PDB file of C-alpha atoms in Angstrom:
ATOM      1  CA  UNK P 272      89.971-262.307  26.430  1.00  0.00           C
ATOM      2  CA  UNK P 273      88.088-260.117  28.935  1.00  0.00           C
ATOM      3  CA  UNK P 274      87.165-262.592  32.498  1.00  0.00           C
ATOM      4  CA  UNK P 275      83.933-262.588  34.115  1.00  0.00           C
ATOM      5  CA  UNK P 276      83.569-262.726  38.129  1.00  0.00           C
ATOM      6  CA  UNK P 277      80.822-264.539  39.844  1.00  0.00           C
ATOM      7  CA  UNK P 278      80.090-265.978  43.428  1.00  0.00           C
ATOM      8  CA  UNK P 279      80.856-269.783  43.481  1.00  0.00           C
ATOM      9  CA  UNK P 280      77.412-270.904  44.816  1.00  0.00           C
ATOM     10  CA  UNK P 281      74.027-269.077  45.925  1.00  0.00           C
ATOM     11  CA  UNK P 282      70.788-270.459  47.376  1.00  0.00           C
ATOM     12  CA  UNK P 283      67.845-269.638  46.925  1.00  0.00           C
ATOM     13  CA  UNK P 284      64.146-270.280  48.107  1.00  0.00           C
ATOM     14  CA  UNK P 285      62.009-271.728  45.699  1.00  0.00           C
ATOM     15  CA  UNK P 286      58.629-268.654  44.195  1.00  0.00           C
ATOM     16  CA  UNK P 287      61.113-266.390  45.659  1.00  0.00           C
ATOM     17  CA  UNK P 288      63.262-264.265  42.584  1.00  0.00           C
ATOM     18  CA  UNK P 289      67.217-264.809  42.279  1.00  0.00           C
ATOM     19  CA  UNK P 290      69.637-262.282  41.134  1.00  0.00           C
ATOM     20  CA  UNK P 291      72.870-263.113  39.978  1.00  0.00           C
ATOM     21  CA  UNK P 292      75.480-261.174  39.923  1.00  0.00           C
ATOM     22  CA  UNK P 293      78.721-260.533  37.126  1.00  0.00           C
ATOM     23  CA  UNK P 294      81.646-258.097  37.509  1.00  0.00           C
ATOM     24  CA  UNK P 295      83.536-257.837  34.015  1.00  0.00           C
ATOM     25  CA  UNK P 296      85.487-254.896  34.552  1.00  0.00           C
ATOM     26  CA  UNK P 297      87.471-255.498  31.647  1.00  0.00           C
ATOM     27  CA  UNK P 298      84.664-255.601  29.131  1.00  0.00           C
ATOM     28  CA  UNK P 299      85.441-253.999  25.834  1.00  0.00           C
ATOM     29  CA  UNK P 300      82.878-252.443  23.967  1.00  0.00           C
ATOM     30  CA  UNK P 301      82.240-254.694  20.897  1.00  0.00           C
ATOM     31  CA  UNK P 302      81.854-257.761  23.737  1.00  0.00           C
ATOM     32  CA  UNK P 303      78.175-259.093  24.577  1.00  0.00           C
ATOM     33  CA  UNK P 304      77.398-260.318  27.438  1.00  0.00           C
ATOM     34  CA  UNK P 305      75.692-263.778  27.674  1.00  0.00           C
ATOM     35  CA  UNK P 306      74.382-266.066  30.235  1.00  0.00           C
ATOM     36  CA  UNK P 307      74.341-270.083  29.861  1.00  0.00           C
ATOM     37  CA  UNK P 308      73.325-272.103  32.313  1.00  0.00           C
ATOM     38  CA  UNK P 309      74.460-275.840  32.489  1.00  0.00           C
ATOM     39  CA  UNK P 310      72.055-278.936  34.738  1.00  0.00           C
ATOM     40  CA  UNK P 311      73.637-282.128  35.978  1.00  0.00           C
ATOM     41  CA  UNK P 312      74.594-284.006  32.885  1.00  0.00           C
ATOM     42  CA  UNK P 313      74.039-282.178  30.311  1.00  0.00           C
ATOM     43  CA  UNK P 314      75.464-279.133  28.236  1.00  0.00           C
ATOM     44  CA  UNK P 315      74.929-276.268  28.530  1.00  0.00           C
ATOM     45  CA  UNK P 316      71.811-274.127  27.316  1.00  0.00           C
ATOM     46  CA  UNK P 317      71.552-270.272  26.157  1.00  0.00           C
ATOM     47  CA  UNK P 318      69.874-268.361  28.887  1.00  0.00           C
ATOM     48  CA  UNK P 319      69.582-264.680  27.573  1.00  0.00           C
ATOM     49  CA  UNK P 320      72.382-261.849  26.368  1.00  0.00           C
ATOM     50  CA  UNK P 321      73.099-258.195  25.528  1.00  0.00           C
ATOM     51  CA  UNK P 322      74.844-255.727  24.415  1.00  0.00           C
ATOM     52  CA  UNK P 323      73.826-252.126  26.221  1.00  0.00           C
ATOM     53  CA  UNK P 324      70.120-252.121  27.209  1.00  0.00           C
ATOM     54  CA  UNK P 325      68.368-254.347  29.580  1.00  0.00           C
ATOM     55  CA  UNK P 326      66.855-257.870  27.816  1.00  0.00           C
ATOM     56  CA  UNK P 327      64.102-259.616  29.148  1.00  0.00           C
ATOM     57  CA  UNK P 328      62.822-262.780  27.899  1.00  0.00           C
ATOM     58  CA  UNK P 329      60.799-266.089  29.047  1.00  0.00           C
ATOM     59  CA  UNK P 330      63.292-267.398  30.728  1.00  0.00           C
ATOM     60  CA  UNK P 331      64.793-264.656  32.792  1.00  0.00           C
ATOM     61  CA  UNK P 332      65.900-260.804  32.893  1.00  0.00           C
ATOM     62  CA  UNK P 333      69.282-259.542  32.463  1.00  0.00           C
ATOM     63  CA  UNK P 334      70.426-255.773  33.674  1.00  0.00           C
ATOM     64  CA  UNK P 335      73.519-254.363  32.784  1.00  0.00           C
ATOM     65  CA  UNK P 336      74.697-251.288  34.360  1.00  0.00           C
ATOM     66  CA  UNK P 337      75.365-248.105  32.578  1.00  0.00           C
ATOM     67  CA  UNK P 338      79.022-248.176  32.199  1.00  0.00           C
ATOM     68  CA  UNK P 339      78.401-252.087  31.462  1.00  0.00           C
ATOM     69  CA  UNK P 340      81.409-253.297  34.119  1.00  0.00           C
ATOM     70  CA  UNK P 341      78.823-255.570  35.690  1.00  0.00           C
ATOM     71  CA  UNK P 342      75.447-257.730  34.842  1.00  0.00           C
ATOM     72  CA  UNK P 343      72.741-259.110  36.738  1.00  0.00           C
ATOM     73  CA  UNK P 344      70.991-262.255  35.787  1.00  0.00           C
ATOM     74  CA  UNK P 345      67.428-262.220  37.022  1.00  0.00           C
ATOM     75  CA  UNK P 346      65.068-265.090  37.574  1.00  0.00           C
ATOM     76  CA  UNK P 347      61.543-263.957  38.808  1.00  0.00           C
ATOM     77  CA  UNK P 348      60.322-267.247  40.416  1.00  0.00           C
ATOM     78  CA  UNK P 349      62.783-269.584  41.138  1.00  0.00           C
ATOM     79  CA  UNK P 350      61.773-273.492  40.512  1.00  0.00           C
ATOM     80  CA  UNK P 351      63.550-276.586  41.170  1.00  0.00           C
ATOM     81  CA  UNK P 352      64.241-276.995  38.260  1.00  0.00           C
ATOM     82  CA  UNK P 353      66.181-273.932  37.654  1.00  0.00           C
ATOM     83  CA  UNK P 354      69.426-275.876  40.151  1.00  0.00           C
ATOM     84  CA  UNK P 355      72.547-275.649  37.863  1.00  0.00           C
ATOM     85  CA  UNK P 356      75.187-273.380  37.291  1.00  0.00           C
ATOM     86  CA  UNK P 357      75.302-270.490  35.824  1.00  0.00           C
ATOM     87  CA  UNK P 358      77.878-268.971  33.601  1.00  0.00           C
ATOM     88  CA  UNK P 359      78.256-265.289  32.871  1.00  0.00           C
ATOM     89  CA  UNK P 360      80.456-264.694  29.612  1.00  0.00           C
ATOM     90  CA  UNK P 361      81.686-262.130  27.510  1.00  0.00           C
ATOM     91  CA  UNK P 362      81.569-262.782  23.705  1.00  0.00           C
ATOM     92  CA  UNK P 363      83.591-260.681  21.431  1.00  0.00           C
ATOM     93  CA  UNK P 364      82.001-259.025  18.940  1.00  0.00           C
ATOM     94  CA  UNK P 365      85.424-257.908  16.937  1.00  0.00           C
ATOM     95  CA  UNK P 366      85.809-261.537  15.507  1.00  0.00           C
ATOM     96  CA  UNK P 367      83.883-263.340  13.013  1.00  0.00           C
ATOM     97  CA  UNK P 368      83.700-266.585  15.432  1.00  0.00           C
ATOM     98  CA  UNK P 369      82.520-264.831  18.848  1.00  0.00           C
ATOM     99  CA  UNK P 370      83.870-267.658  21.035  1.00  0.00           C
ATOM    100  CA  UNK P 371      83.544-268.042  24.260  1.00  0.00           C
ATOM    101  CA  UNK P 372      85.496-268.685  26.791  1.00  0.00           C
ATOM    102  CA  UNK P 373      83.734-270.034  30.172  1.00  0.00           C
ATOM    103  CA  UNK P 374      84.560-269.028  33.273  1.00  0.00           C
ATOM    104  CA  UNK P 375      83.837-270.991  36.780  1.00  0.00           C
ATOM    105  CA  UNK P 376      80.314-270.198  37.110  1.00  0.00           C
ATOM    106  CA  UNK P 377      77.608-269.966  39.869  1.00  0.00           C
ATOM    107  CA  UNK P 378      76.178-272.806  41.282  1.00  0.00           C
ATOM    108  CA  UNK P 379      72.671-272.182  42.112  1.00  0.00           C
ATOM    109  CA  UNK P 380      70.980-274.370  44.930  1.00  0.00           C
ATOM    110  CA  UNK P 381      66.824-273.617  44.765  1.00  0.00           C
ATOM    111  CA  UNK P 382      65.765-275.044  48.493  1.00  0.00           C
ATOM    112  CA  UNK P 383      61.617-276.038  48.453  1.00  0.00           C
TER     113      UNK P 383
ATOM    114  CA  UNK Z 162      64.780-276.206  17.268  1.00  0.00           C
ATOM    115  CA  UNK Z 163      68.135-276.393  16.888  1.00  0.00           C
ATOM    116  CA  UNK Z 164      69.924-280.125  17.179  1.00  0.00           C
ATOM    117  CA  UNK Z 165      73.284-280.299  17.904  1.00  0.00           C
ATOM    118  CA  UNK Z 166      74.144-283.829  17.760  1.00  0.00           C
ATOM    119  CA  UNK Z 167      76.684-286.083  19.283  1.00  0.00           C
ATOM    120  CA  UNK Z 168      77.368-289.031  18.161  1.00  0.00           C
ATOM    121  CA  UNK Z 169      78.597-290.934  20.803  1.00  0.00           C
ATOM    122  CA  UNK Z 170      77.241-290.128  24.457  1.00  0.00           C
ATOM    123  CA  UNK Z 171      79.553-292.578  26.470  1.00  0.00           C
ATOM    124  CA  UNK Z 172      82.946-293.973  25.178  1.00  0.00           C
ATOM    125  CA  UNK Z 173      85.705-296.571  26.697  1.00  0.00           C
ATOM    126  CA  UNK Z 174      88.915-296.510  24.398  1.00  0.00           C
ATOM    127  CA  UNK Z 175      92.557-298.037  25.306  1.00  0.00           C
ATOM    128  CA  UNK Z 176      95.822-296.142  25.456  1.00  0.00           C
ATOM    129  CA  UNK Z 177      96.961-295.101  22.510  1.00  0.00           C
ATOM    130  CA  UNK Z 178      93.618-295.711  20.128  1.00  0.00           C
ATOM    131  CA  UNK Z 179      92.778-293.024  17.490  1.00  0.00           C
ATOM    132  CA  UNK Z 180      89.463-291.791  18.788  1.00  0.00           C
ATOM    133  CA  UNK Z 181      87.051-289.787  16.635  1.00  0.00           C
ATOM    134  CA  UNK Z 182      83.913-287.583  18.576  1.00  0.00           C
ATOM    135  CA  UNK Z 183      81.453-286.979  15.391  1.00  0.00           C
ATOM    136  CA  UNK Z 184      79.354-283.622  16.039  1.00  0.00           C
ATOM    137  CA  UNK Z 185      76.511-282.725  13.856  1.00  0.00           C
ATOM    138  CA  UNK Z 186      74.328-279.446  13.807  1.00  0.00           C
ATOM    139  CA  UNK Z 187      71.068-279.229  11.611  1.00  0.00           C
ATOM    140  CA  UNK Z 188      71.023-275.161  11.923  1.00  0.00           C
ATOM    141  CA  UNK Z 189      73.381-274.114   8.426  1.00  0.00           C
ATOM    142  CA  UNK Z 190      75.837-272.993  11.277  1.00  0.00           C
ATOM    143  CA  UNK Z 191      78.973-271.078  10.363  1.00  0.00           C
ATOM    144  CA  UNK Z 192      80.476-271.628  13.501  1.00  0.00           C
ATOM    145  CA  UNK Z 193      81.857-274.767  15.499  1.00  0.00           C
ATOM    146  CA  UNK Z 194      83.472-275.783  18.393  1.00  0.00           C
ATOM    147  CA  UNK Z 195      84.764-278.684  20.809  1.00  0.00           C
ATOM    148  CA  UNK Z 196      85.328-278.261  24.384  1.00  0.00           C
ATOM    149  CA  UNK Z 197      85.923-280.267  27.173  1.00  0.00           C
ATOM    150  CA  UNK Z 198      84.821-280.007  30.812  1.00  0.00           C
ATOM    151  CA  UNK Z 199      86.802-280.886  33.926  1.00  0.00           C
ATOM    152  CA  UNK Z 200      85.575-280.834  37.029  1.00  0.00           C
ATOM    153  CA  UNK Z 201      87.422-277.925  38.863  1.00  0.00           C
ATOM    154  CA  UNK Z 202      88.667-276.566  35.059  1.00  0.00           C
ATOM    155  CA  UNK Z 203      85.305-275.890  33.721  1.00  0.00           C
ATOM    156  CA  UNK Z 204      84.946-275.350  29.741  1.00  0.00           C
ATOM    157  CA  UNK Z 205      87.826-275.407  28.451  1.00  0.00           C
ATOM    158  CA  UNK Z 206      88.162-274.280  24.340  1.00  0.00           C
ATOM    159  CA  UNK Z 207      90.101-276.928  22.159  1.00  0.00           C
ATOM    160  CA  UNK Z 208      89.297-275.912  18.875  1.00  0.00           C
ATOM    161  CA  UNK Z 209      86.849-274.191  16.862  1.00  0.00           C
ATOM    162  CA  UNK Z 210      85.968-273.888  13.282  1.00  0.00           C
ATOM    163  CA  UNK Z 211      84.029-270.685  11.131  1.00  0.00           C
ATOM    164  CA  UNK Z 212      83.651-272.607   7.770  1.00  0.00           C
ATOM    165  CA  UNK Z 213      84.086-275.289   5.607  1.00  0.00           C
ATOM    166  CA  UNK Z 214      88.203-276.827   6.039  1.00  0.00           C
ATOM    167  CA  UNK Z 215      88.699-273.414   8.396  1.00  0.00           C
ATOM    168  CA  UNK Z 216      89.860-274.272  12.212  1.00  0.00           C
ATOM    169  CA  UNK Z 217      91.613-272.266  14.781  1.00  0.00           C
ATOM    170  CA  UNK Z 218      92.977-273.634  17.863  1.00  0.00           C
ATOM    171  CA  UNK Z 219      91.086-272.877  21.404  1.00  0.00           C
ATOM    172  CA  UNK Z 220      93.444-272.480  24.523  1.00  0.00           C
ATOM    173  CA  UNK Z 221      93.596-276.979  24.926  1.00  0.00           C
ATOM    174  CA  UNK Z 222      94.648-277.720  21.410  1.00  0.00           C
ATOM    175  CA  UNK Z 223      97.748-280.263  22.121  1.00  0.00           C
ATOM    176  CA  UNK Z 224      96.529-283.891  21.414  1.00  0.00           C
ATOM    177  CA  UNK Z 225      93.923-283.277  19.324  1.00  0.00           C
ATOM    178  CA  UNK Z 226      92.836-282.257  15.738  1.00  0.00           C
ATOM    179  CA  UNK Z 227      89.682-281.539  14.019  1.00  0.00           C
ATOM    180  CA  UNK Z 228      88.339-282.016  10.722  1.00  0.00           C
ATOM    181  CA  UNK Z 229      85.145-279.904   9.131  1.00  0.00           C
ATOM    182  CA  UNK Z 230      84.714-281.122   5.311  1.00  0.00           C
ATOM    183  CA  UNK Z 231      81.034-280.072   5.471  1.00  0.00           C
ATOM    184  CA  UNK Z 232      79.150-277.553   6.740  1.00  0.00           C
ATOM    185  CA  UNK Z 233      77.082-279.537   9.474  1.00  0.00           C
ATOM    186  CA  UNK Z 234      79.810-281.605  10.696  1.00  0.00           C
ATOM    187  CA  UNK Z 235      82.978-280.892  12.831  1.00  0.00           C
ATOM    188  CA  UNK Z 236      84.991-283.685  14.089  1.00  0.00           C
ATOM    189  CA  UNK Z 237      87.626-283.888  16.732  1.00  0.00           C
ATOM    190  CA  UNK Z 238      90.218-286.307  16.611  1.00  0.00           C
ATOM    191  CA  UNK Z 239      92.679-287.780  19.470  1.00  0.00           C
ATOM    192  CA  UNK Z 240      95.284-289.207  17.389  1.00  0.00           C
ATOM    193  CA  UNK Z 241      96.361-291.438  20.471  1.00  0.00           C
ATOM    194  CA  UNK Z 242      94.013-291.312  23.491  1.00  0.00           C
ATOM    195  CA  UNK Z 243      95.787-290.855  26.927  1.00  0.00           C
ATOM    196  CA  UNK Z 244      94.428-290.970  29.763  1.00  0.00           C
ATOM    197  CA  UNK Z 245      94.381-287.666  30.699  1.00  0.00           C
ATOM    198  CA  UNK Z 246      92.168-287.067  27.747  1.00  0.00           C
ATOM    199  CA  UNK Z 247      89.289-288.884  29.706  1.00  0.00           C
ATOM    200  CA  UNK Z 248      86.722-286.400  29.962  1.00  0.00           C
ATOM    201  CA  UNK Z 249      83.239-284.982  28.830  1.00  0.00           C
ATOM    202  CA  UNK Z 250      83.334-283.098  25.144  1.00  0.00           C
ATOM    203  CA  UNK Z 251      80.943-280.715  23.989  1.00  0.00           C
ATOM    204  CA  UNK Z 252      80.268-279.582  20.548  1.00  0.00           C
ATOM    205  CA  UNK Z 253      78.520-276.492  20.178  1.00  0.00           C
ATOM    206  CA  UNK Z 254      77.609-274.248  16.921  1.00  0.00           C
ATOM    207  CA  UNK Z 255      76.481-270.689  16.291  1.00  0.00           C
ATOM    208  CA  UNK Z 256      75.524-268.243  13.318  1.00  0.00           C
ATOM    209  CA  UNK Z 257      77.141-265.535  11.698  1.00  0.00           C
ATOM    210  CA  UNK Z 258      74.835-263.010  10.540  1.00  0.00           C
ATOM    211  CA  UNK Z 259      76.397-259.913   9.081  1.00  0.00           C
ATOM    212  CA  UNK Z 260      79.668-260.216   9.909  1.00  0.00           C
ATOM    213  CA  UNK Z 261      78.903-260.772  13.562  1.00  0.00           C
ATOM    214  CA  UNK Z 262      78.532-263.943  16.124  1.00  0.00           C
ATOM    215  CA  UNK Z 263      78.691-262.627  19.535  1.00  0.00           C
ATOM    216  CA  UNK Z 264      75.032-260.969  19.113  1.00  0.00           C
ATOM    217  CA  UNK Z 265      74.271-265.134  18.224  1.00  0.00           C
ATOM    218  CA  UNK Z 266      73.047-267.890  20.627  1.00  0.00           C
ATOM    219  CA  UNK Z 267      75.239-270.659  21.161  1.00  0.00           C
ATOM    220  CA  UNK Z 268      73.693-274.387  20.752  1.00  0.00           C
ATOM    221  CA  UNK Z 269      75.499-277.017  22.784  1.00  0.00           C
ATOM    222  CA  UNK Z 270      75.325-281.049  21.867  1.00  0.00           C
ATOM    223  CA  UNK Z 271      74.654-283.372  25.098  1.00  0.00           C
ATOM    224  CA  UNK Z 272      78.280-284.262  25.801  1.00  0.00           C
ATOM    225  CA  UNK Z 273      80.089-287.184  24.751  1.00  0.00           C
ATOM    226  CA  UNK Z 274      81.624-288.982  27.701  1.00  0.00           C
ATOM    227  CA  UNK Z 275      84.919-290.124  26.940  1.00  0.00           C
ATOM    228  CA  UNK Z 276      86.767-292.519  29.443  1.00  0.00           C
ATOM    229  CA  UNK Z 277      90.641-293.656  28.320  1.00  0.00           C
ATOM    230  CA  UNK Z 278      91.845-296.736  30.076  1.00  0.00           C
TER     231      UNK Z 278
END
């Protein structure tokens, strides 16, 4: 299974935007890339993915760079509430089951 | 929205107790799966399921099965809770749609907290 790469922990101010950053050198080119992101006590929930192109959606951007060996999670105004960590994963596309397999994540700390 | 459910949000079983963690998605999901989260290990895959009585193992499989009679439900089983089996489970489910999953969202239940004494 191809491995993601993040930073262990980033802070960030809150109104002010956050980008996260994943290497996944390794990526194949049937895998998506998706984003989860996980708050104290709970599981975790879907934050955006994609294949080639750039996504956007209401919850946050994410770009992925031409030759798709990295991926940046973007979140335009960071709130409070947007603390947790962050996974970046690589799904692969070649099964019919498109597990995924977690890595350690980014823990995001939003200072007020 | 989609519900994944869990049945039991905090547990407290003995040594050596069969232990069952009921998971329940209302989506007409192909896909299923159980993981478990350690702090320091993250998610880690135990099994995972992509139909009716199908199940493949996930990279934690050893002391536990599953079961998946019906579509909505996947069960995982400790056949005799140790205590290094305390830990929080997550279910999770996704769609196939043409052959393909990884384009799909993943839904994940609220955890069941499982505590082996």
């Amino acid at each position: 299974d191809a491995k993601t790469t993040q930073p262990n922990s980033m802070e960030s101010n809150e109104e002010e935007p956050v980008h996260l950053p994943c290497n996944h050198s390794t990526i194949s080119g049937t895998d998506y890339i998706h984003w989860y992101r996980q708050l104290p006590s709970q599981g975790p929930e879907y934050v955006i993915h994609g294949l080639t192109s750039n996504v956007n959606n209401r919850m946050a951007s994410l770009a992925i760079a031409e030759d798709r060996k990295s991926s940046t999670l973007i979140l335009h105004r960071a709130t409070l509430r947007d603390a947790a960590v962050y996974y970046c994963i690589l799904r692969d596309g070649s099964g019919n089951t498109g597990k995924l397999i977690f890595g350690q994540g980014t823990t995001l700390q939003v200072k007020p | 929205d989609v519900k994944v459910t869990q049945s039991s949000r905090y547990l407290v079983k003995r040594t050596g107790e069969k232990v069952f963690l009921e998971c329940v998605q209302d989506m007409d999901h192909e896909n299923m799966f159980w993981y478990r989260q350690d702090p320091g290990l993250g998610l880690r895959l135990i099994y995972f399921s992509y139909d009716v009585k199908m199940k493949e193992k996930g990279d934690i499989p050893e002391g536990y099965s599953v079961s998946r009679e019906k579509k909505e439900r996947f069960s995982l089983i400790l056949e005799s809770a140790s205590t290094n089996q305390t830990s929080m489970y997550l279910c999770a489910s996704s769609r196939t749609l043409a052959g393909l999953a990884a384009g799909n969202t993943i839904y994940f239940g609220e955890g069941s907290w499982l505590t082996v004494v």
